[in-house]
Coordinates of N, CA and C in Angstrom, one line a residue:
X403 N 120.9 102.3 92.7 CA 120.8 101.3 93.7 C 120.4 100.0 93.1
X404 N 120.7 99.0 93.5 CA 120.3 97.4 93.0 C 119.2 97.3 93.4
X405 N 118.3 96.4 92.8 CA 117.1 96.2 92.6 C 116.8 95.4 93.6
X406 N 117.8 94.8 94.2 CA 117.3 93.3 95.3 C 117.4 94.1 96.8
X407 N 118.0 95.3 96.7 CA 117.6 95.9 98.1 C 116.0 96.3 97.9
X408 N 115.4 96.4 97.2 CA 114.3 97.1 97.3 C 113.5 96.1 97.4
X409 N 113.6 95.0 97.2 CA 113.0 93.3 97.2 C 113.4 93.0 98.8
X410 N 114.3 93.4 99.3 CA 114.8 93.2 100.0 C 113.9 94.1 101.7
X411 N 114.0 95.2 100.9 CA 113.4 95.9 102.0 C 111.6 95.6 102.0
X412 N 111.4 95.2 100.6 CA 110.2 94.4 100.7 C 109.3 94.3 101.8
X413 N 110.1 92.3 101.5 CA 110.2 91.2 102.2 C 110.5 91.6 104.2
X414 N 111.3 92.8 104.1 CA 111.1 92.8 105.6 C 110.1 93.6 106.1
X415 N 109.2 94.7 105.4 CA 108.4 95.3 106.0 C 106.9 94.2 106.0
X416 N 107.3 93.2 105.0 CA 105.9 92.2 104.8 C 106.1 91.5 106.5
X417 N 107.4 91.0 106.2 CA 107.8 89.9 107.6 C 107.3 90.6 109.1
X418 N 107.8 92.0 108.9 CA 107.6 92.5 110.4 C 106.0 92.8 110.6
X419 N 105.3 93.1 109.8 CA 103.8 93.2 109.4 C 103.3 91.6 109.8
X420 N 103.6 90.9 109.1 CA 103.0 89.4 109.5 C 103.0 88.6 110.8
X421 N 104.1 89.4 111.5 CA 105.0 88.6 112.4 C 103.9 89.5 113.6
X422 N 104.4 90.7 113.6 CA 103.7 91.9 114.9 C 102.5 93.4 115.0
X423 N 102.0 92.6 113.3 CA 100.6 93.2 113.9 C 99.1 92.0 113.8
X424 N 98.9 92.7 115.7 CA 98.2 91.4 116.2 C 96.9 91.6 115.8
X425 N 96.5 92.6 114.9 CA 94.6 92.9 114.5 C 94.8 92.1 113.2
X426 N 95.5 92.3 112.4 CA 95.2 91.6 111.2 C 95.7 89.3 111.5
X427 N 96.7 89.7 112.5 CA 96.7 88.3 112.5 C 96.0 87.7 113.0
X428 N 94.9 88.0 113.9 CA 93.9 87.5 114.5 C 92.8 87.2 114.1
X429 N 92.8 88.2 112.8 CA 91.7 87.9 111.8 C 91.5 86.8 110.9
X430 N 93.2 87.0 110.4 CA 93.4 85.9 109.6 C 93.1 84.4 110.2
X431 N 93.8 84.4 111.5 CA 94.2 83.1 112.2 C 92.4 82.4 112.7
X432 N 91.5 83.5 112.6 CA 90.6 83.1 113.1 C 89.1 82.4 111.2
X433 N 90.5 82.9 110.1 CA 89.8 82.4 109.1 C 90.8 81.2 108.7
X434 N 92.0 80.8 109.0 CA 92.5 80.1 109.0 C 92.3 78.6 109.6
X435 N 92.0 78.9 110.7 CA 91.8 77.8 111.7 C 90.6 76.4 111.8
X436 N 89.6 77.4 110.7 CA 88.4 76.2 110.5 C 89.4 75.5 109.0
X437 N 89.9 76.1 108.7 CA 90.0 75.6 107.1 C 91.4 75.1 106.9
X438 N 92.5 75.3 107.6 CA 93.7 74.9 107.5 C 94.3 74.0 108.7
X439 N 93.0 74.2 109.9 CA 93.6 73.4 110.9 C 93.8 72.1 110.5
X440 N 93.1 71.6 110.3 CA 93.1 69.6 109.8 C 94.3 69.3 109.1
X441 N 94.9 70.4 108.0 CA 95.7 69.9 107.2 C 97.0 70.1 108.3
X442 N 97.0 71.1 109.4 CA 98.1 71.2 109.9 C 97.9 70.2 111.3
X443 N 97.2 69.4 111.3 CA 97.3 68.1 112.3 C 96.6 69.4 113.5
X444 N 95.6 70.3 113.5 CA 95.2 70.9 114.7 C 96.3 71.7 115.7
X445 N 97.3 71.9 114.9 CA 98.7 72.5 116.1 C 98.4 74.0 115.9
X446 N 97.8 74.6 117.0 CA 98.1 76.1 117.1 C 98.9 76.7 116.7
X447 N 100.4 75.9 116.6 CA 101.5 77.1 116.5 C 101.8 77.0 114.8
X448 N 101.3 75.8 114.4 CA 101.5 75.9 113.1 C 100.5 76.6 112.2
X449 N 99.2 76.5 112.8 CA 98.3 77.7 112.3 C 98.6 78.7 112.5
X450 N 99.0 79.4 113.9 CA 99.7 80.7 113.8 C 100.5 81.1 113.0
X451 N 101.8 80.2 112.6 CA 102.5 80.5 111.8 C 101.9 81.2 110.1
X452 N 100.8 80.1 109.7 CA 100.6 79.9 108.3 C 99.9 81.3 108.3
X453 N 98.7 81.7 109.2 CA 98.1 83.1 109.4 C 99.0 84.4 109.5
X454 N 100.5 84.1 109.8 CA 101.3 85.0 109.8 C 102.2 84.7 108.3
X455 N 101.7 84.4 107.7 CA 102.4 83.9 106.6 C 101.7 84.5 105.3
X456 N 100.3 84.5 105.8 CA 99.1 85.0 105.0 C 99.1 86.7 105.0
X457 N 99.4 87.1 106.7 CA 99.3 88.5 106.0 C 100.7 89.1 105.8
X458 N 101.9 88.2 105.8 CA 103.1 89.1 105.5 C 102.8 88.8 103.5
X459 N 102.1 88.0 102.9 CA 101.7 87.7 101.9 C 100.9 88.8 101.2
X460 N 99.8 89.0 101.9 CA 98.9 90.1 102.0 C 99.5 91.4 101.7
X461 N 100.5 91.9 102.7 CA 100.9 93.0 102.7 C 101.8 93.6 101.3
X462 N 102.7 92.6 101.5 CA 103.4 92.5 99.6 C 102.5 92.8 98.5
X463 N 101.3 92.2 98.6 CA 100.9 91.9 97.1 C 100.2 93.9 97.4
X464 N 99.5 94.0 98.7 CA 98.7 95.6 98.8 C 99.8 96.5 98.5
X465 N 101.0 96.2 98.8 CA 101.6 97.6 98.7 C 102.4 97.8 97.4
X466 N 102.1 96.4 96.5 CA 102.4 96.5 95.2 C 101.4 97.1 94.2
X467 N 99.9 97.3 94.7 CA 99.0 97.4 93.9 C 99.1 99.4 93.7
X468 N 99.6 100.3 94.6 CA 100.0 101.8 93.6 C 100.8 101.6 92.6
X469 N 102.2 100.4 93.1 CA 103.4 100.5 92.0 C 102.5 100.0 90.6
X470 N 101.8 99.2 91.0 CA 100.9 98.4 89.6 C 100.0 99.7 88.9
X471 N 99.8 100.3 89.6 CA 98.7 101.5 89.3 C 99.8 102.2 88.1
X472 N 100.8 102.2 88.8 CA 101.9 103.8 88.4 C 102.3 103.4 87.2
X473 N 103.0 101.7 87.2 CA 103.6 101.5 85.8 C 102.7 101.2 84.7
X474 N 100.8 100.8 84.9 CA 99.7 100.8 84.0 C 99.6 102.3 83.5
X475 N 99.6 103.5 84.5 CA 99.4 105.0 84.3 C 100.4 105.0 82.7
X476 N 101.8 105.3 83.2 CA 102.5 105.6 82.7 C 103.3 104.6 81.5
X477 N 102.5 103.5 81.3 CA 102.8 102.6 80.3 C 104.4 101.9 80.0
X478 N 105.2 101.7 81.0 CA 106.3 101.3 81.9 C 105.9 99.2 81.5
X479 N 107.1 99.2 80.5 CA 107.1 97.2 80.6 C 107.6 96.6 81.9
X480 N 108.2 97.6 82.4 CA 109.2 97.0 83.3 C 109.5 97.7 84.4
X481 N 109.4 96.9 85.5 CA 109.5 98.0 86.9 C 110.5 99.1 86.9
X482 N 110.7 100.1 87.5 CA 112.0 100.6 87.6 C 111.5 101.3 89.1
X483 N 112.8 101.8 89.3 CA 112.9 102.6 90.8 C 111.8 103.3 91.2
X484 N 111.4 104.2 90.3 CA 110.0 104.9 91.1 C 109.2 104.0 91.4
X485 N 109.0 102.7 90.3 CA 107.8 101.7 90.7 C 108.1 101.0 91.7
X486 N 109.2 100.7 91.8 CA 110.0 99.9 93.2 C 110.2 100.9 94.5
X487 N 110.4 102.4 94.2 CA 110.0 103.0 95.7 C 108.9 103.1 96.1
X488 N 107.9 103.7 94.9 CA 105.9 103.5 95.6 C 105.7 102.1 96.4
X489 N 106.5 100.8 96.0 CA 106.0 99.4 96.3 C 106.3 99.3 97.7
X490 N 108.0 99.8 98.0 CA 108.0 99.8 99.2 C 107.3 101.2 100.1
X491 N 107.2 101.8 99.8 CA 106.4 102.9 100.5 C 105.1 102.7 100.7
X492 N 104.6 101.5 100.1 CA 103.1 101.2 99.8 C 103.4 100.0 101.4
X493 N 104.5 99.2 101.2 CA 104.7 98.0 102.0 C 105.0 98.5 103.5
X494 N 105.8 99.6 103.3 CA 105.9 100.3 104.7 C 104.7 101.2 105.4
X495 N 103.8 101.6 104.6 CA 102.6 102.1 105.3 C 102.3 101.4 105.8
X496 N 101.7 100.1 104.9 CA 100.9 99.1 105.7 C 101.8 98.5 106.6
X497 N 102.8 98.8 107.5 CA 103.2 98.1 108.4 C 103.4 99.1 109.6
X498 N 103.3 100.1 109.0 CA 103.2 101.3 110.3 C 102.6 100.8 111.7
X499 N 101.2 100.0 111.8 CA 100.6 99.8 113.0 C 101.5 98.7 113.8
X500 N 102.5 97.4 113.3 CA 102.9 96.8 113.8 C 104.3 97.1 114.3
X501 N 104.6 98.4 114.0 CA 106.0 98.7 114.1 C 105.8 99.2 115.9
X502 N 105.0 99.6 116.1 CA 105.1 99.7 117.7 C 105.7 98.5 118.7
X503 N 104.6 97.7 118.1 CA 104.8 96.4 118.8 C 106.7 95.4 118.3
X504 N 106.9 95.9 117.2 CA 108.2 95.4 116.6 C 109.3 96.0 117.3
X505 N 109.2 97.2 117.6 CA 110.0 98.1 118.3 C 110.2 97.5 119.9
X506 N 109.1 97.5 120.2 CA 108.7 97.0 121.9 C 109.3 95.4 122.1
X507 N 109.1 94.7 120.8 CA 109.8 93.3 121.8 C 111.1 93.7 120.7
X508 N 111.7 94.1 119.7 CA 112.8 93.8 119.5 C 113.3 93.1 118.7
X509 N 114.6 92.3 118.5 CA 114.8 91.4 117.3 C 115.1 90.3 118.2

């Protein structure tokens, strides 16, 4: 299989995670909002945005950190498929809690 689906499936388990789970974006948005509001002219929706931006960010980098484990273990230069399935299986765990709510409103 090509490499850019697995980049691919990534990128949407981060997006749906960033987008529709509301415990972590609430968190974020509420560390966001002293520190990023000013730069974003005080607009709610663009702090929401940036807070959902943070944790579909967040979630990438966590569910890269077994693939990082696996290819240090086994002394691997270069990603390959197993390190690219743990990454997304790392990226889809952590998105398990938002998928309720992803399901419920839809695309």
């Amino acid at each position: 299989m090509n490499r850019n689906f697995y980049f691919i499936g990534i990128a949407f388990f981060g997006m749906i995670n960033g987008i529709f789970n509301q415990l972590w974006l609430i968190f974020a948005l509420l560390y966001v909002k002293p520190l990023a509001g000013p730069l974003l002219f005080g607009n709610l929706s663009l702090t929401l945005m940036f807070a959902s931006l943070m944790v579909s960010t967040a979630t990438v980098i966590l569910g890269g950190v077994p693939a990082a484990i696996y290819e240090r273990v086994t002394g691997v230069s270069e990603s390959n498929h197993v390190s690219l399935w743990i990454w997304l299986a790392g990226t889809a765990l952590l998105t398990l809690p938002a998928v309720g709510n992803f399901l419920q409103v839809g695309l």
